[in-house]
XYZ file of C-alpha atoms in Angstrom:
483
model
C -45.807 16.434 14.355
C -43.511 15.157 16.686
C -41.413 12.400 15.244
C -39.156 9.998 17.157
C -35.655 8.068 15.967
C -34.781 5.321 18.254
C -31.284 3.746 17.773
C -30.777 -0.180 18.593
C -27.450 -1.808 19.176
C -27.984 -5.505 18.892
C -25.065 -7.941 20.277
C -22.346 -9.358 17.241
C -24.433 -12.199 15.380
C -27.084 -12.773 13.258
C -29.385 -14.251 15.609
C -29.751 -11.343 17.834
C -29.344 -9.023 14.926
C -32.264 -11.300 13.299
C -34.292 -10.723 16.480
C -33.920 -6.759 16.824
C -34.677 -6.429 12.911
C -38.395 -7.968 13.992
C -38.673 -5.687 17.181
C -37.928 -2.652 15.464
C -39.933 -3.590 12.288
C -43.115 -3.725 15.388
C -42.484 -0.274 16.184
C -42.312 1.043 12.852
C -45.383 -0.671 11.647
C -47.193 -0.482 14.800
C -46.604 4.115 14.664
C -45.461 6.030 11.614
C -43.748 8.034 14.245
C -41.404 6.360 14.591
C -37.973 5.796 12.839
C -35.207 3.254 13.234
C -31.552 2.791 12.772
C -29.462 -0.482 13.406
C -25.873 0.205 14.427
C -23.733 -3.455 13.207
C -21.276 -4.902 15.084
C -19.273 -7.166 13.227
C -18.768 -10.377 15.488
C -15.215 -11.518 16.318
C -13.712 -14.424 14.575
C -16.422 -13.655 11.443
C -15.878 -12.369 8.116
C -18.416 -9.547 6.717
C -20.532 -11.959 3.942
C -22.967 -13.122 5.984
C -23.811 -10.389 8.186
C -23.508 -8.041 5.007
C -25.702 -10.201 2.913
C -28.267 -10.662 5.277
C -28.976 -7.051 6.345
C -28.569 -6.021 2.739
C -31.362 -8.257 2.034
C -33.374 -7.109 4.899
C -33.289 -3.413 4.307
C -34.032 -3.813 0.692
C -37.213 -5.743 2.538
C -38.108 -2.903 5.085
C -40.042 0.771 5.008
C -38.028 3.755 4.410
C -38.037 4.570 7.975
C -35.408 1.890 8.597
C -31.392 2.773 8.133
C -28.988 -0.091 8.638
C -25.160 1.190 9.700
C -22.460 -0.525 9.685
C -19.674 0.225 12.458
C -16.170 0.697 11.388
C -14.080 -2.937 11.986
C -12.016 -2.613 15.823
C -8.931 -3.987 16.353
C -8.556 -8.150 16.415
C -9.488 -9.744 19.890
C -6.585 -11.253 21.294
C -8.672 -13.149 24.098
C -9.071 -16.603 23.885
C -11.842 -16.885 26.450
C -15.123 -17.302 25.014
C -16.808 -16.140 28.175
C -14.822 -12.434 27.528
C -14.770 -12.314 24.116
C -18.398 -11.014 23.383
C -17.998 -8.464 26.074
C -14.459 -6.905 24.728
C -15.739 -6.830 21.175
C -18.704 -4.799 22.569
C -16.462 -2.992 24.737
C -14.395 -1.979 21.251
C -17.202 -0.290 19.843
C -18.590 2.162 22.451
C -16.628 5.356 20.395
C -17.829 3.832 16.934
C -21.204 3.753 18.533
C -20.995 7.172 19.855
C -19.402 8.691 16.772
C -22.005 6.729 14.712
C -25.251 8.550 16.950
C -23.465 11.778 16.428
C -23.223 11.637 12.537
C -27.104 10.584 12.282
C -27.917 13.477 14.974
C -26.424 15.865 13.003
C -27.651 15.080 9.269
C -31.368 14.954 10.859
C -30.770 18.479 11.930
C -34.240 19.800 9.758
C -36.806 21.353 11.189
C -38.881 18.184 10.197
C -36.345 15.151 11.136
C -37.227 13.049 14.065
C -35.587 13.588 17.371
C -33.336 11.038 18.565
C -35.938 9.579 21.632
C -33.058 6.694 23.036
C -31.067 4.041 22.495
C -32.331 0.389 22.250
C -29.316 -2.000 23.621
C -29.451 -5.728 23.637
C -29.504 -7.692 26.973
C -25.434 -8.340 26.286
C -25.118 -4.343 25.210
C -25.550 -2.602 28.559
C -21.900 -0.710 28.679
C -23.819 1.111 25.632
C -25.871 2.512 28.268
C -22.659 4.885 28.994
C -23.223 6.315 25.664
C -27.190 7.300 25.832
C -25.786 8.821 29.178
C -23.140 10.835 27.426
C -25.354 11.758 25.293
C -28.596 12.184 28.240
C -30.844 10.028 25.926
C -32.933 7.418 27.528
C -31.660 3.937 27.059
C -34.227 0.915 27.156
C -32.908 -2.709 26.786
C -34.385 -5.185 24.700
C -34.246 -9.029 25.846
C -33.993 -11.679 23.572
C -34.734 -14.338 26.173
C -38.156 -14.852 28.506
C -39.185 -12.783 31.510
C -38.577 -15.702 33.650
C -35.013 -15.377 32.613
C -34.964 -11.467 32.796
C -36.770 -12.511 36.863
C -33.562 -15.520 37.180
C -30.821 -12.680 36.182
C -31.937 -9.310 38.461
C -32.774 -12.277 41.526
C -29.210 -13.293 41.208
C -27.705 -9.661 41.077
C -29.898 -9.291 43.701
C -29.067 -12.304 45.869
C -25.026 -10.939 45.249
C -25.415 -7.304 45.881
C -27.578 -7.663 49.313
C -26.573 -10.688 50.649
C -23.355 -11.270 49.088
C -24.254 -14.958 47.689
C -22.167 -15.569 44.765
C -24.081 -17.817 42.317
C -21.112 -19.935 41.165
C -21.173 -21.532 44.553
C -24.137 -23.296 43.871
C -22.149 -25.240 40.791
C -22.685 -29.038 41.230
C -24.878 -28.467 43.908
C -28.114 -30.633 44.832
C -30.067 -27.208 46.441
C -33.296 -25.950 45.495
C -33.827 -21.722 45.146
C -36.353 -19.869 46.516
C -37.145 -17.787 42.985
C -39.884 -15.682 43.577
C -40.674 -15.715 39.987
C -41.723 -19.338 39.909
C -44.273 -20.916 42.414
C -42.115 -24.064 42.480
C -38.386 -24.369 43.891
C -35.810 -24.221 41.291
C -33.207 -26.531 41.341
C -29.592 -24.764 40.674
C -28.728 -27.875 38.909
C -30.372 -26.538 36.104
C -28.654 -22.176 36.486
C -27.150 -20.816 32.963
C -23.458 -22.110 32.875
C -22.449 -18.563 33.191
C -24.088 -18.392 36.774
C -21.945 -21.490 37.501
C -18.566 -20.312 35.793
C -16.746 -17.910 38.155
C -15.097 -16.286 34.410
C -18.339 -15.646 33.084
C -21.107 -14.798 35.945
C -19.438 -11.634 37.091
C -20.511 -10.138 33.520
C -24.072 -11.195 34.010
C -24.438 -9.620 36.998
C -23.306 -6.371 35.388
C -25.893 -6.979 32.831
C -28.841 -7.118 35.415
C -27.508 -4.502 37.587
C -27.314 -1.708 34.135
C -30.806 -3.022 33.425
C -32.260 -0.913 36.535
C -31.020 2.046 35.525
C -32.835 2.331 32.292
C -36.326 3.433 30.873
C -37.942 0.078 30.614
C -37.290 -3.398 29.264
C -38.660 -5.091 25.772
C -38.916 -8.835 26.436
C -39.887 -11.480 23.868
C -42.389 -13.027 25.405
C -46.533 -12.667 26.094
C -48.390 -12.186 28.801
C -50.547 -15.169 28.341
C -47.350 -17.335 28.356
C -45.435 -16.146 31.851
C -48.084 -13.850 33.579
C -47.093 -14.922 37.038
C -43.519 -13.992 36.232
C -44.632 -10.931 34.711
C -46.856 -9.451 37.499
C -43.752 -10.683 39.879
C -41.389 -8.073 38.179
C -43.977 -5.054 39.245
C -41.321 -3.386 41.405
C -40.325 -0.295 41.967
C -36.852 -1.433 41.372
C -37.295 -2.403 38.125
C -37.545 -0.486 35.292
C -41.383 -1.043 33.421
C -41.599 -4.342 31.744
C -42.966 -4.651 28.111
C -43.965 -8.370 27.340
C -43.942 -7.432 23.337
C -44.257 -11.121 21.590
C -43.849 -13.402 20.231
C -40.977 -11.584 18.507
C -40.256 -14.244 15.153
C -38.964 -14.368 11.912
C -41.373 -16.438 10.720
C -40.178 -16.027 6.761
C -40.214 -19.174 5.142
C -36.964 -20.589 3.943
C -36.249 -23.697 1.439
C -33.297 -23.161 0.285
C -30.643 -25.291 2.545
C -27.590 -26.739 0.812
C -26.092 -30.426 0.465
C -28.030 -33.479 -1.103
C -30.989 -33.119 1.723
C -31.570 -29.712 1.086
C -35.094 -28.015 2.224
C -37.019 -28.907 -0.609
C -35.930 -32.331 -0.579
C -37.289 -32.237 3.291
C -40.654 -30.597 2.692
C -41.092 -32.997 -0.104
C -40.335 -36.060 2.011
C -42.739 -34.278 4.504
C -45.608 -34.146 2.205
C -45.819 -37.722 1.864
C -46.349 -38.322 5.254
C -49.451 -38.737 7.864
C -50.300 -35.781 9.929
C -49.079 -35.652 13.441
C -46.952 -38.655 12.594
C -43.305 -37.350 12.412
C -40.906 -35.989 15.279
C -38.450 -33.503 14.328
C -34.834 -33.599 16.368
C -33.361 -30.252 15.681
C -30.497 -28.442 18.289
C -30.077 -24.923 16.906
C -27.299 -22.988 15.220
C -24.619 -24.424 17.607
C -26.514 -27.785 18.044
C -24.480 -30.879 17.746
C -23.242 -34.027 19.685
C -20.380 -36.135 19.960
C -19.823 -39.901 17.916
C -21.399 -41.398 21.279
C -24.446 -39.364 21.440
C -24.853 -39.604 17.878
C -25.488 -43.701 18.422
C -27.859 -43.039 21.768
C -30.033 -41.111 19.571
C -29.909 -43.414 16.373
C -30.723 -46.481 19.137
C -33.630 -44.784 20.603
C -35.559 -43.269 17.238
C -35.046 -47.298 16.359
C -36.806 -48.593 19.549
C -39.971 -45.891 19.401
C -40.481 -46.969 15.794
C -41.726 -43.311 14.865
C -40.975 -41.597 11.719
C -38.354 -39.103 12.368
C -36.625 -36.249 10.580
C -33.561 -35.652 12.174
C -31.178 -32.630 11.612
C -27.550 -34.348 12.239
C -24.863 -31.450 12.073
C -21.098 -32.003 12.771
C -19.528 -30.421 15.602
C -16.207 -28.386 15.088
C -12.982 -29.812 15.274
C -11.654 -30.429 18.590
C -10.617 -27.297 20.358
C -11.737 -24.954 17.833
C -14.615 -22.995 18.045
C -17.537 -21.851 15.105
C -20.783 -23.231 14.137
C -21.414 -26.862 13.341
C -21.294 -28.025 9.609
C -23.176 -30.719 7.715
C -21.755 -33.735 7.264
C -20.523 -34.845 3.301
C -21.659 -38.174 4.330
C -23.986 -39.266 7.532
C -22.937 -42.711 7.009
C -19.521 -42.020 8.885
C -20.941 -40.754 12.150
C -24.058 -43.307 12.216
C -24.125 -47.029 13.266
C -23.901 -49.016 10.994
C -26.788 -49.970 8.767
C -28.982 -47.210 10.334
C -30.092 -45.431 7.139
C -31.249 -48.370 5.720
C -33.134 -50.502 8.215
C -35.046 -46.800 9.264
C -35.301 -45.932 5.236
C -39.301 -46.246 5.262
C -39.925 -44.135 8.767
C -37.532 -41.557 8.823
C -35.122 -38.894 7.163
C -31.624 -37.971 8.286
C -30.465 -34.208 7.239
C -28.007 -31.572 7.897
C -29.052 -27.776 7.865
C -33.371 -27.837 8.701
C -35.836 -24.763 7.709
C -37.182 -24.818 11.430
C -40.103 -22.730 10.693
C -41.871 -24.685 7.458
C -40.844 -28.135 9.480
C -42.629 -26.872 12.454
C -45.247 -25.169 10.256
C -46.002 -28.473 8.573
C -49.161 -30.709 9.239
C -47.154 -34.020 9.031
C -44.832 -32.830 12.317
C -46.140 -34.193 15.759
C -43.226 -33.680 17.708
C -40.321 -31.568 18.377
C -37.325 -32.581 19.699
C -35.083 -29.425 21.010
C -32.587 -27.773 22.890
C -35.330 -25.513 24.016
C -33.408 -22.361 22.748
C -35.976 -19.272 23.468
C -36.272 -18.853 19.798
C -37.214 -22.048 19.104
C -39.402 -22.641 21.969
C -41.743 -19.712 20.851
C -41.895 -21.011 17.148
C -43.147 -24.525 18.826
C -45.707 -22.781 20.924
C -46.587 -20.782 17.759
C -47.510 -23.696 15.376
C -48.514 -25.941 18.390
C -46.036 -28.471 18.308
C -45.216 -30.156 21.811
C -41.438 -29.757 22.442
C -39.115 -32.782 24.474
C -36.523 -30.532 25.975
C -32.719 -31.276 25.610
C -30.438 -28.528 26.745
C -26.987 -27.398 25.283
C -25.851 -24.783 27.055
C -26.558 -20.857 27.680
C -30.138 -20.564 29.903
C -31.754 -23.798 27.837
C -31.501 -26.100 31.514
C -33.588 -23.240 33.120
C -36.013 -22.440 29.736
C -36.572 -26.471 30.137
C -37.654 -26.078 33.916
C -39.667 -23.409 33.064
C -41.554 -25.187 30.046
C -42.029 -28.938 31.718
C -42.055 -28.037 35.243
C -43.437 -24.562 35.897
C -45.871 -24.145 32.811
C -46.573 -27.754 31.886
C -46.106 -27.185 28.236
C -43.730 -30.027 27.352
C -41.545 -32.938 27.920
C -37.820 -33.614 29.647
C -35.414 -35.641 28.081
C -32.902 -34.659 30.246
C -32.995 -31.271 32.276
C -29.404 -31.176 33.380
C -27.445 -31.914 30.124
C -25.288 -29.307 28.961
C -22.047 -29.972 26.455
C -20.283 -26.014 27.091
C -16.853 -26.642 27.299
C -16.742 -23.909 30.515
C -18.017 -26.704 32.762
C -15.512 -28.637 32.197
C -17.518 -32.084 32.846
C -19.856 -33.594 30.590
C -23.141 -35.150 31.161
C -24.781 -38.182 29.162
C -27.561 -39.024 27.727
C -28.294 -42.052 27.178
C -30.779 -43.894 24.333
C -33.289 -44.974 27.215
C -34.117 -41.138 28.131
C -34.240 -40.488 24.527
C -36.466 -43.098 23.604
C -38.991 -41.806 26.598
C -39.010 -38.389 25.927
C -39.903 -39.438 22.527
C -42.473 -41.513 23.108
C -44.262 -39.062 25.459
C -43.925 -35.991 23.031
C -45.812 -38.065 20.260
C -48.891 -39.267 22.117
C -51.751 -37.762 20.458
C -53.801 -37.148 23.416
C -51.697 -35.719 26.371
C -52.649 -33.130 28.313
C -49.704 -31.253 27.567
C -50.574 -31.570 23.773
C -53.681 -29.614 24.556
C -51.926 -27.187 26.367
C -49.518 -26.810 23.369
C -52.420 -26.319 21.248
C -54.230 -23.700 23.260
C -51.278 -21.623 23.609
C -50.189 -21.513 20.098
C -53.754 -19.580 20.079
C -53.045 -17.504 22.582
C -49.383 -16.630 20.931
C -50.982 -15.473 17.648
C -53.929 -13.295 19.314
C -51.422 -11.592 21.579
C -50.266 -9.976 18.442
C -54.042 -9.106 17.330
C -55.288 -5.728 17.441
C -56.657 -5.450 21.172
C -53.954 -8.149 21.850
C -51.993 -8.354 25.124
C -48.963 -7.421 23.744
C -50.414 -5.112 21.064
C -51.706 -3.366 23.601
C -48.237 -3.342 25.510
C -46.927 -2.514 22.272
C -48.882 1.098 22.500
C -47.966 1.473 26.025
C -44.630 1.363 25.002
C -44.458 3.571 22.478
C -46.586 6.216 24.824
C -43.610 6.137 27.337
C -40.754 6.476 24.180
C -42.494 9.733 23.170
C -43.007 11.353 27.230
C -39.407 10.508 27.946
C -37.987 11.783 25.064
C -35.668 14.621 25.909
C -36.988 17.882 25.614
């Protein structure tokens, strides 16, 4: 028996590390084939704990065909540019990567080992590409993000490399695309910052233009979801497209830290109506300024619904690193807040996304529209109100309330990325109306939530759409395997 060993290289971080960890475990559980190793990257500016404690956990949690390695440290980044940082770091670990492939290829030298069939690279790892070359492997890419943003970034490489137009002059401009992904215009107001930042966009560009030179592309989504996107990317210059999810860590999680931590939450949930509470949560970077704070505590007081809101402190000026809870919410809120919304609503730092969205007593989700997050909505059938950070969130918000009709703006165009330079507001009227329409009980975009959250679970399902691209994919790992 034949037996393949596919090697992934997920981008520095736990949330793409967390996403490749539930792609590989569908391989492995969906062929007994097949085998798995994880090369780790260590992210710059990061100590080892968390990524250490996290995958240690995970690969006591996963079959034996599952090998977690982590790479050697590489010498401290000096660059001070976010939008380069990401891409030296991975740049730093193409030998440890190669040595890495070399040391497994050798010790599953046996007669009976599996044959190393490719490497796996995330959307941000394409220079890794050079090394399945080196070593004349196939490479594939997995994509953490939609195919409508996989369509937006090989239409842009596109639009540069034929007809020389440079995305970043559409920054702060009022014009409307022709993306043949979508049937309606898109408006560039609403591009990834990196398409807009001359620093950052040449890099994505690379990205798209490495994606056509491998074997095929995993993307996180379902065909059910973006099937007009997905027959548009049926091209002979694209590599075949495998809509594989919803890819999500859907392990439940109470333990959170602080006074509010998830228990506390879910128990404060229980107590409530179903359908009755919207939830604002922003994400692992998610946070807003001292003025945003008080639009968002003046709108949730003008709806009147009961709220649980996850309020998380931004860094300190100039710095850069994940936002923390606050010791006390009292010194970012207006004044008398807490009490005069004590009977409707809950203010807390960290949030268990998936058992808040999971819950019955949730009618509403209030996001940044982060890919992740967007799928988990879709998946329990909660109706998102979109408000964008930064990264592709404008153009996953576009794609949600505009092209699909599956939820509600709050405000398409806000982004807080420091890149841009210029900040956007939002004020407590927009709020307050995005609110307001994500918790009526009998929009049509609350049915639409609904029947796709079926759809999302039965793509998985035996006979499933992307069950069934699941098996195609794993067909076309074991004929391109070298010989």
């Amino acid at each position: 028996m034949v037996r393949a060993e596919l090697v992934f290289v997920p981008s520095p971080g736990l949330g793409h590390l967390l996403s490749t960890v539930q792609m590989a475990k569908l391989l492995v559980d969906r062929d007994h084939r097949v085998s798995i190793t994880l090369l780790i990257m260590k992210p710059p500016h990061e100590s080892h704990s968390a990524i250490d404690n996290r995958t240690r956990s995970l690969a006591d949690s996963m079959a034996g065909r599952f090998r977690f390695v982590h790479l050697p440290d590489i010498d401290p980044i000096t660059e001070t540019n976010p939008s380069k940082i990401r891409d030296l770091c991975i740049e730093s670990y193409k030998p440890h990567v190669k040595e890495a492939i070399g040391q497994l290829t050798e010790s599953d030298s046996g007669p009976d080992s599996p044959r190393l069939a490719g490497l796996v690279v995330d959307m941000f790892c394409t220079t890794m590409i050079d090394v399945a070359n080196e070593l004349r492997v196939p490479s594939y890419v997995f994509f953490t993000s939609g195919a409508a943003f996989l369509g937006l970034m090989l239409h842009l490489q596109r639009l540069q490399d034929e007809h020389g137009i440079n995305s970043t002059e559409f920054r702060d401009s009022d014009t409307e695309l022709d993306f043949p992904n979508f049937t309606n215009p898109l408006p560039a107001k609403v591009l990834p910052t990196a398409y807009l930042v001359k620093e950052a966009a040449p890099a994505y560009i690379g990205h798209a233009r490495r994606f056509r030179e491998t074997k095929g592309i995993f993307v996180n989504t379902f065909a059910e979801l973006e099937r007009h996107v997905l027959k548009s990317l049926v091209d002979d210059s694209i590599p075949p497209v495998y809509p594989v999810g919803p890819i999500l860590n859907l392990t439940r999680s109470t333990g959170g830290t602080g006074p509010s931590n998830g228990s506390e939450t879910m128990k404060w949930l229980d107590s409530q109506p179903d359908s009755s509470v919207v939830f604002l949560c922003f994400g692992s970077r998610g946070s807003f300024d001292a003025d945003a704070v008080r639009e968002f505590a003046t709108a949730l007081e003008r709806c009147g619904h009961r709220f649980l809101w996850s309020l998380r402190q931004p860094p300190p000026k100039g710095k850069v690193g994940p936002p923390r809870d606050y010791a006390n919410p009292m010194e970012i809120l207006p004044e008398g807040f807490l009490d005069r919304t004590v009977e409707i609503g809950k203010v807390i730092g960290w949030a268990p996304q998936v058992d808040i969205l999971a819950h019955p007593a949730v009618g509403g989700f209030v996001s940044h529209c982060g890919w992740n997050s967007t799928l988990e909505s879709l998946w329990f059938g909660v109706p998102i109100a979109g408000l964008p950070l930064y990264a592709e969130q404008q153009f996953n918000v576009f794609e949600m309330v505009v092209e699909l009709d599956l939820a509600f703006e709050i405000k398409m165009e806000y982004r807080r990325d420091v890149r841009m330079k210029s900040e956007t507001t939002v004020t407590a009227e927009e709020i307050e109306r995005g609110i307001r329409r994500v918790m009526e009980p009998d929009s049509e975009q609350r049915k639409k939530v609904k029947e796709m959250s079926e759809k999302s679970q039965k793509a998985l399902d035996e006979g499933g759409s992307s069950c069934s691209s699941l098996r195609r994919l794993i067909d076309d790992i074991f004929n391109n395997m070298p010989r």
